[in-house]
PDB file of C-alpha atoms in Angstrom:
ATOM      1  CA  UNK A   1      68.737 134.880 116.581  1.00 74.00           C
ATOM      2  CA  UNK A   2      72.179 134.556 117.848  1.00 82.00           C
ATOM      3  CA  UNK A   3      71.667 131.191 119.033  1.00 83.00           C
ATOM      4  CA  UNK A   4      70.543 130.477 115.656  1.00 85.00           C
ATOM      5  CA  UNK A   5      73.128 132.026 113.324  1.00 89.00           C
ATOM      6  CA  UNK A   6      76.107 131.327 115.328  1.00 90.00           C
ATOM      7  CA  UNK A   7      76.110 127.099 115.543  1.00 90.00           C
ATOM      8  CA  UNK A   8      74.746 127.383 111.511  1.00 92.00           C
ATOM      9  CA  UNK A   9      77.513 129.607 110.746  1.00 92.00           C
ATOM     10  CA  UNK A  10      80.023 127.187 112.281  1.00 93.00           C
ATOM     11  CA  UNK A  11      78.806 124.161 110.867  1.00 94.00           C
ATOM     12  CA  UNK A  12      78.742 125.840 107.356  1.00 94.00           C
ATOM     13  CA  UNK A  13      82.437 127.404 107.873  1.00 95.00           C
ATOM     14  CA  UNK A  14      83.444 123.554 108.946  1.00 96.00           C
ATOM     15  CA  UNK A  15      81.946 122.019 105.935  1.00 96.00           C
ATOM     16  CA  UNK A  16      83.769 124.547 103.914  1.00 96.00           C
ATOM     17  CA  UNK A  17      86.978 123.194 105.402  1.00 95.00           C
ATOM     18  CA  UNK A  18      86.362 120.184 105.073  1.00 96.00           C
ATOM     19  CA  UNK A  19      85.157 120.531 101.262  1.00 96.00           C
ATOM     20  CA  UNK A  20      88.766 122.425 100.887  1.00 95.00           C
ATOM     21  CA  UNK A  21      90.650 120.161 102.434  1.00 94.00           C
ATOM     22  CA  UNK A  22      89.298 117.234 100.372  1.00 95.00           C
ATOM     23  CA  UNK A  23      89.507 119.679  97.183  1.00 94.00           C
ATOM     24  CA  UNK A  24      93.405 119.840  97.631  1.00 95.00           C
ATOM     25  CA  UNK A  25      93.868 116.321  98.699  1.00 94.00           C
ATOM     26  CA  UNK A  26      92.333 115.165  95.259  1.00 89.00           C
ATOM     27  CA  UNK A  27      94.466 117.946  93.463  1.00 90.00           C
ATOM     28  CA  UNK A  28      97.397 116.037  94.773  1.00 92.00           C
ATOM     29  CA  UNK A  29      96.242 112.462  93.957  1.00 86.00           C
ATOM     30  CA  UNK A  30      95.448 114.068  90.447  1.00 84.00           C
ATOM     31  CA  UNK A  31      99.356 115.574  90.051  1.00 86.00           C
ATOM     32  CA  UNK A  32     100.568 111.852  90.805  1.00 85.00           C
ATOM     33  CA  UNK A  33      98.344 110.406  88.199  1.00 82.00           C
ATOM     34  CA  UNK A  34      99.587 112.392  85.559  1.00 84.00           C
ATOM     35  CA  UNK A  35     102.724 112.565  86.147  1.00 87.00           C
ATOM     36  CA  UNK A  36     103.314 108.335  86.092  1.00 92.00           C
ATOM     37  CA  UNK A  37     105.409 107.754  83.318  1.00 94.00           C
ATOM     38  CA  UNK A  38     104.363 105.638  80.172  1.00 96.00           C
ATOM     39  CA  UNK A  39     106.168 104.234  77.395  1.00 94.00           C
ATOM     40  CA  UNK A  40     104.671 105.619  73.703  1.00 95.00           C
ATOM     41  CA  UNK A  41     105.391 105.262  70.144  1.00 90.00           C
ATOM     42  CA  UNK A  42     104.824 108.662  68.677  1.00 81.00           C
ATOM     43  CA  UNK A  43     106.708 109.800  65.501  1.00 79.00           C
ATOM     44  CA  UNK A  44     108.082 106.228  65.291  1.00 80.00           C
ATOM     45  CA  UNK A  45     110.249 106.115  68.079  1.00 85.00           C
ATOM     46  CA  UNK A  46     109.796 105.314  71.541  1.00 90.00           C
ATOM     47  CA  UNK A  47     109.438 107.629  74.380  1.00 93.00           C
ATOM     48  CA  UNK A  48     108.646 107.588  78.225  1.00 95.00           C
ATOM     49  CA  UNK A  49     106.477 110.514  78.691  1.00 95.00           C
ATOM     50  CA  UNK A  50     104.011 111.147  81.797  1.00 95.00           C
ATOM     51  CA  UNK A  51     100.603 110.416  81.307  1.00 93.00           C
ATOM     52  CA  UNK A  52      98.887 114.370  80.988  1.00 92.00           C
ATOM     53  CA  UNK A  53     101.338 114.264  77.875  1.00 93.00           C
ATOM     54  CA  UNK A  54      99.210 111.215  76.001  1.00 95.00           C
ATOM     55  CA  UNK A  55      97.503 111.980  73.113  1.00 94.00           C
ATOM     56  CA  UNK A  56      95.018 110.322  70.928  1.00 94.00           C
ATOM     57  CA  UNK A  57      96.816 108.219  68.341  1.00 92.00           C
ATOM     58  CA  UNK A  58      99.657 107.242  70.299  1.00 93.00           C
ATOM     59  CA  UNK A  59     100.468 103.761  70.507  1.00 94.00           C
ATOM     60  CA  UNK A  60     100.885 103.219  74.122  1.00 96.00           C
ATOM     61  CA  UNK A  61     102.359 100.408  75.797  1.00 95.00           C
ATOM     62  CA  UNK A  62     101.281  99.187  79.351  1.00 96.00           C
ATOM     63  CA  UNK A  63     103.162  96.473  81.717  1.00 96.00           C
ATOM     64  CA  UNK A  64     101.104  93.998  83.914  1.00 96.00           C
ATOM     65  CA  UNK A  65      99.836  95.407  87.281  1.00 96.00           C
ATOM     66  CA  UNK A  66      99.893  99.032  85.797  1.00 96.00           C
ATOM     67  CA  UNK A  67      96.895 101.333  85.663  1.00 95.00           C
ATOM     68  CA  UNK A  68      95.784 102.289  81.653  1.00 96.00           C
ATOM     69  CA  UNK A  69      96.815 105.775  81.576  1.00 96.00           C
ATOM     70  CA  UNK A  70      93.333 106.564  79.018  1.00 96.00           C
ATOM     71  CA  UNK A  71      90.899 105.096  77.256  1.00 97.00           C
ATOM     72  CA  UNK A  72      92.986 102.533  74.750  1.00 97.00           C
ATOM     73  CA  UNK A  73      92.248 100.288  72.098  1.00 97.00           C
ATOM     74  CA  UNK A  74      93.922  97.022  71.913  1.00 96.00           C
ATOM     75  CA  UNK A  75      96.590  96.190  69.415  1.00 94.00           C
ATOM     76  CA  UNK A  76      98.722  93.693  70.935  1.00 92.00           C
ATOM     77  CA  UNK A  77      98.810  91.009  74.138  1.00 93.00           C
ATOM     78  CA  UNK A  78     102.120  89.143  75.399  1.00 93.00           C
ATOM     79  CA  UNK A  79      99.438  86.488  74.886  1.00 92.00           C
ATOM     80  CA  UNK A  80      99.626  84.701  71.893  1.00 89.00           C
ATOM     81  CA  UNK A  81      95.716  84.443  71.722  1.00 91.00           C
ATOM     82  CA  UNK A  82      95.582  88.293  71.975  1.00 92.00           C
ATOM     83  CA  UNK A  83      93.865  88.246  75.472  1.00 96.00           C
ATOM     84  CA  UNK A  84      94.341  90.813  77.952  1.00 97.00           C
ATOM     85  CA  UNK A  85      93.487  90.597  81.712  1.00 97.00           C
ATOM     86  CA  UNK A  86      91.873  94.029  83.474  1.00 97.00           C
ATOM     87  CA  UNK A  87      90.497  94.589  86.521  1.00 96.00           C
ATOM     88  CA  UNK A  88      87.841  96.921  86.915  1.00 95.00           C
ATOM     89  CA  UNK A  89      87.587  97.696  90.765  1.00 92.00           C
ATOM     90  CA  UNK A  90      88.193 101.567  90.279  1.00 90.00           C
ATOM     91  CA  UNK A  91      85.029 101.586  88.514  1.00 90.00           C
ATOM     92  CA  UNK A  92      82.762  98.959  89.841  1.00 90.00           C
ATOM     93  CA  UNK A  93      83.647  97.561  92.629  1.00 89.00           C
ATOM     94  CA  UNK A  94      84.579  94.311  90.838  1.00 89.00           C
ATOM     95  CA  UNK A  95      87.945  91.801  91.659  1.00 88.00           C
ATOM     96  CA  UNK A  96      87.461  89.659  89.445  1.00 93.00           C
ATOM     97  CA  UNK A  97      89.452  90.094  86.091  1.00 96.00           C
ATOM     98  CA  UNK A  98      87.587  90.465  82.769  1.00 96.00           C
ATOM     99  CA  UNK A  99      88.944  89.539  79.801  1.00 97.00           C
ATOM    100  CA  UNK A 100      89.861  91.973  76.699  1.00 97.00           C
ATOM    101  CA  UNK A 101      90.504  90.448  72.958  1.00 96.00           C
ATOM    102  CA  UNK A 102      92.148  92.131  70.207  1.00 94.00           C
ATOM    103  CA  UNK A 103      90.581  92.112  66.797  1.00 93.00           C
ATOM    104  CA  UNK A 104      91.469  88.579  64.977  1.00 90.00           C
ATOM    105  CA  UNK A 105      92.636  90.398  61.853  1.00 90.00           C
ATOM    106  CA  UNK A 106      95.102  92.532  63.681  1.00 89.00           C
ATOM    107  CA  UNK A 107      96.497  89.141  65.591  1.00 86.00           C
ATOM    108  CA  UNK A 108      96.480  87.169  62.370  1.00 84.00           C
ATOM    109  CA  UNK A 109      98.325  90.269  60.365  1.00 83.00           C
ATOM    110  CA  UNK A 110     100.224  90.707  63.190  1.00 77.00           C
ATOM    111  CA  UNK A 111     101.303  87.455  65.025  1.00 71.00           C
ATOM    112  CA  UNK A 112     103.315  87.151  67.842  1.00 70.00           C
ATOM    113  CA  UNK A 113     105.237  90.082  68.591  1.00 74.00           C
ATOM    114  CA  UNK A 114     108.211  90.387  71.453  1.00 74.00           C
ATOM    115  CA  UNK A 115     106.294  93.948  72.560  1.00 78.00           C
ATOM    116  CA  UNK A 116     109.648  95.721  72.655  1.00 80.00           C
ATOM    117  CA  UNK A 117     107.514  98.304  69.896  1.00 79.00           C
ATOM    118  CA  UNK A 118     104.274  98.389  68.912  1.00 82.00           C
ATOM    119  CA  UNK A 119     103.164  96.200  65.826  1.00 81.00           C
ATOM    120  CA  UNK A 120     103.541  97.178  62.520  1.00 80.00           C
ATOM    121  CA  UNK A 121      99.512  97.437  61.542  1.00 82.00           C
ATOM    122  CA  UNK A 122      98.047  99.384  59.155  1.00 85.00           C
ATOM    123  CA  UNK A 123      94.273 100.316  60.027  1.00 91.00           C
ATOM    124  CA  UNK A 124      92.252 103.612  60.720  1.00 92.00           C
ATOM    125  CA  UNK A 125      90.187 102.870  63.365  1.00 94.00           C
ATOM    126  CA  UNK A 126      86.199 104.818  63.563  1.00 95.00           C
ATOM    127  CA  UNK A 127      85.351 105.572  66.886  1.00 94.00           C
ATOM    128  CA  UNK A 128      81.766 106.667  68.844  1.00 93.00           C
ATOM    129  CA  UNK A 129      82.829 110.388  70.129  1.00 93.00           C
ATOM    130  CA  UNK A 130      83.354 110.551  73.950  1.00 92.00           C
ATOM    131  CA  UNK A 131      80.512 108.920  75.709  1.00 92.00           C
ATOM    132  CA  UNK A 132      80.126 108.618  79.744  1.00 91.00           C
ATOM    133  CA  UNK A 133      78.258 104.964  79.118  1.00 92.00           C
ATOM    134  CA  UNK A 134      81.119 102.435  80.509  1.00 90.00           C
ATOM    135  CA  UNK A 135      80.551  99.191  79.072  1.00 88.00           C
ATOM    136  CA  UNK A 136      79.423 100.637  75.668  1.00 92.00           C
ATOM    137  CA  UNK A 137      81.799 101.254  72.388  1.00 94.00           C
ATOM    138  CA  UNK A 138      80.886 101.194  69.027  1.00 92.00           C
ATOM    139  CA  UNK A 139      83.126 102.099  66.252  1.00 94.00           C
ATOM    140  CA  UNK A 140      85.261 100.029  63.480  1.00 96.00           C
ATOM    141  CA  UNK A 141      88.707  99.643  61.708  1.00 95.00           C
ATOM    142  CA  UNK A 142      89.455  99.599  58.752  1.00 94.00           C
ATOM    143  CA  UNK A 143      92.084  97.341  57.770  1.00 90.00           C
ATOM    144  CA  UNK A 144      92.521  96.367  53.670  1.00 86.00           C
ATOM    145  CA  UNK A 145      89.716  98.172  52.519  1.00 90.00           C
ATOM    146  CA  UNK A 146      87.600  95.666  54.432  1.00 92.00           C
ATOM    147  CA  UNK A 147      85.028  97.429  57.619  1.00 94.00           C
ATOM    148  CA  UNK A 148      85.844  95.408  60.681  1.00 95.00           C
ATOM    149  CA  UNK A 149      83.112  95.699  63.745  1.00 95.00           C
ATOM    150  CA  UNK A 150      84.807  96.155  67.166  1.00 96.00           C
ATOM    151  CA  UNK A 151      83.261  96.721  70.577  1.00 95.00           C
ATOM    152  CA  UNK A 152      84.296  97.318  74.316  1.00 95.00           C
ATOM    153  CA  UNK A 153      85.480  93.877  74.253  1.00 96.00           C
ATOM    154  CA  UNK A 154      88.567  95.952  72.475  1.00 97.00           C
ATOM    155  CA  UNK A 155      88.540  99.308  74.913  1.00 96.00           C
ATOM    156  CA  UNK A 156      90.988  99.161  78.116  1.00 97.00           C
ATOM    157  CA  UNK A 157      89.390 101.367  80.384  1.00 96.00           C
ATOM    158  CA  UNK A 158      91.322 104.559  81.773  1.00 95.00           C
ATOM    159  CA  UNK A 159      91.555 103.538  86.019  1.00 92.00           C
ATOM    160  CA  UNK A 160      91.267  99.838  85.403  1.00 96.00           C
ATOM    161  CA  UNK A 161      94.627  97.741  86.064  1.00 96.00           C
ATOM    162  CA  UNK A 162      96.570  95.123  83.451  1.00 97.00           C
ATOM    163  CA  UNK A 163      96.741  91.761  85.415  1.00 97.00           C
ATOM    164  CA  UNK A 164      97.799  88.297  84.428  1.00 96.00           C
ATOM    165  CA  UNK A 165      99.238  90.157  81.541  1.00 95.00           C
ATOM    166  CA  UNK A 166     102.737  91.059  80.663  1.00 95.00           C
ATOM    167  CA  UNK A 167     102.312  93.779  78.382  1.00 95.00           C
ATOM    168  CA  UNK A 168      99.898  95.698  76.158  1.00 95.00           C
ATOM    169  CA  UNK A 169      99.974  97.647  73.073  1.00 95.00           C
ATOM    170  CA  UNK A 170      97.428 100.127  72.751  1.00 95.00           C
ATOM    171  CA  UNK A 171      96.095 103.398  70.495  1.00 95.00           C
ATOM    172  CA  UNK A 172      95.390 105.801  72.676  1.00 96.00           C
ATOM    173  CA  UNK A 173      91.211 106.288  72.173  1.00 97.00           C
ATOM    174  CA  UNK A 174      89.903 108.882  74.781  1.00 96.00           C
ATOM    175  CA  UNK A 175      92.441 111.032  76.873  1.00 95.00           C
ATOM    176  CA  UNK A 176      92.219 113.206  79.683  1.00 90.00           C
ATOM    177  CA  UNK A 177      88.374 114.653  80.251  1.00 91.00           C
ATOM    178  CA  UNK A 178      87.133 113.029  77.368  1.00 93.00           C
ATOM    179  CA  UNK A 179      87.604 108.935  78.934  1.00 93.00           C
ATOM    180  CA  UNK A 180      84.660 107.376  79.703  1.00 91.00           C
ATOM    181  CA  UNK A 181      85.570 107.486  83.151  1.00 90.00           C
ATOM    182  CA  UNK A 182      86.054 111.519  83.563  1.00 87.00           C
ATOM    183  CA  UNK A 183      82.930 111.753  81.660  1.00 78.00           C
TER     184      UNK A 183
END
């Protein structure tokens, strides 16, 4: 009986400090995350605000080798062809880069832009609500009265990294619990 209870009740009191300890040490890596600082268009002006303070429908604008604060659609590219770079190790494992497109009737409304603010577009875009499926997103813009299809080839994954890319422009989609990531 004692024999039993005592090594059981130290191995469970040692995987509760352990579970603790690891409890805190994410807290921490979480208070880092949202505090990184981001540059958004809200209101039409520009503002650095940390990440926590992102909301959906702000136009948010991400430098090369930073991590996507959210879930974003893509506006704008410093690419001419409207190509973004990501890598998604955070969420599968994989190095190597996958490219993102914006829509062609955004780039061709839009054309090349410097990125010191986000593009002048006018469009409401439809979106699937909050989903946990990664590689899936289904919605649409509408731009001129016209329905315009667009897909995850479009959605910058909160966690994943710009790379090979300047800068982005992109409306915030899915923020905080509601990314496809924290799903």
């Amino acid at each position: 009986p004692i024999s039993t209870l005592l090594p059981l009740a130290l191995a469970f009191l040692l995987t509760a400090i352990k579970e603790g300890y690891d409890d805190w040490q994410r807290h921490k890596a979480d208070n880092i995350a949202n505090s990184a600082v981001y540059h958004v268009w809200q209101n039409g002006t520009g503002c650095n605000i940390p990440c926590k303070d992102i909301a959906v429908g702000d136009m948010v604008k991400v430098y090369g080798n930073q991590e996507f604060p959210c879930d974003l659609f893509l506006i704008s590219s410093s690419d001419p062809e409207g190509i973004a770079y990501i890598e998604t190790a955070n969420l599968d494992g994989e190095l190597d880069l996958k490219s993102r497109s914006c829509v062609a009737e955004i780039i061709a409304q839009v054309g090349r832009t410097s990125g010191e603010k986000p593009p002048h577009v006018g469009f409401t875009l439809q979106a699937e609500p909050p989903s946990p499926a990664l590689y899936t997103f289904n919605g649409s813009i509408v731009m001129n009265y016209e329905e315009i299809a667009v897909s995850s080839q479009q959605l910058l994954l909160q966690a994943c990294y710009l790379r090979n890319t300047e800068w982005v422009w992109g409306l915030a989609v899915y923020t905080g619990h509601q990314t496809k990531v924290n799903m």
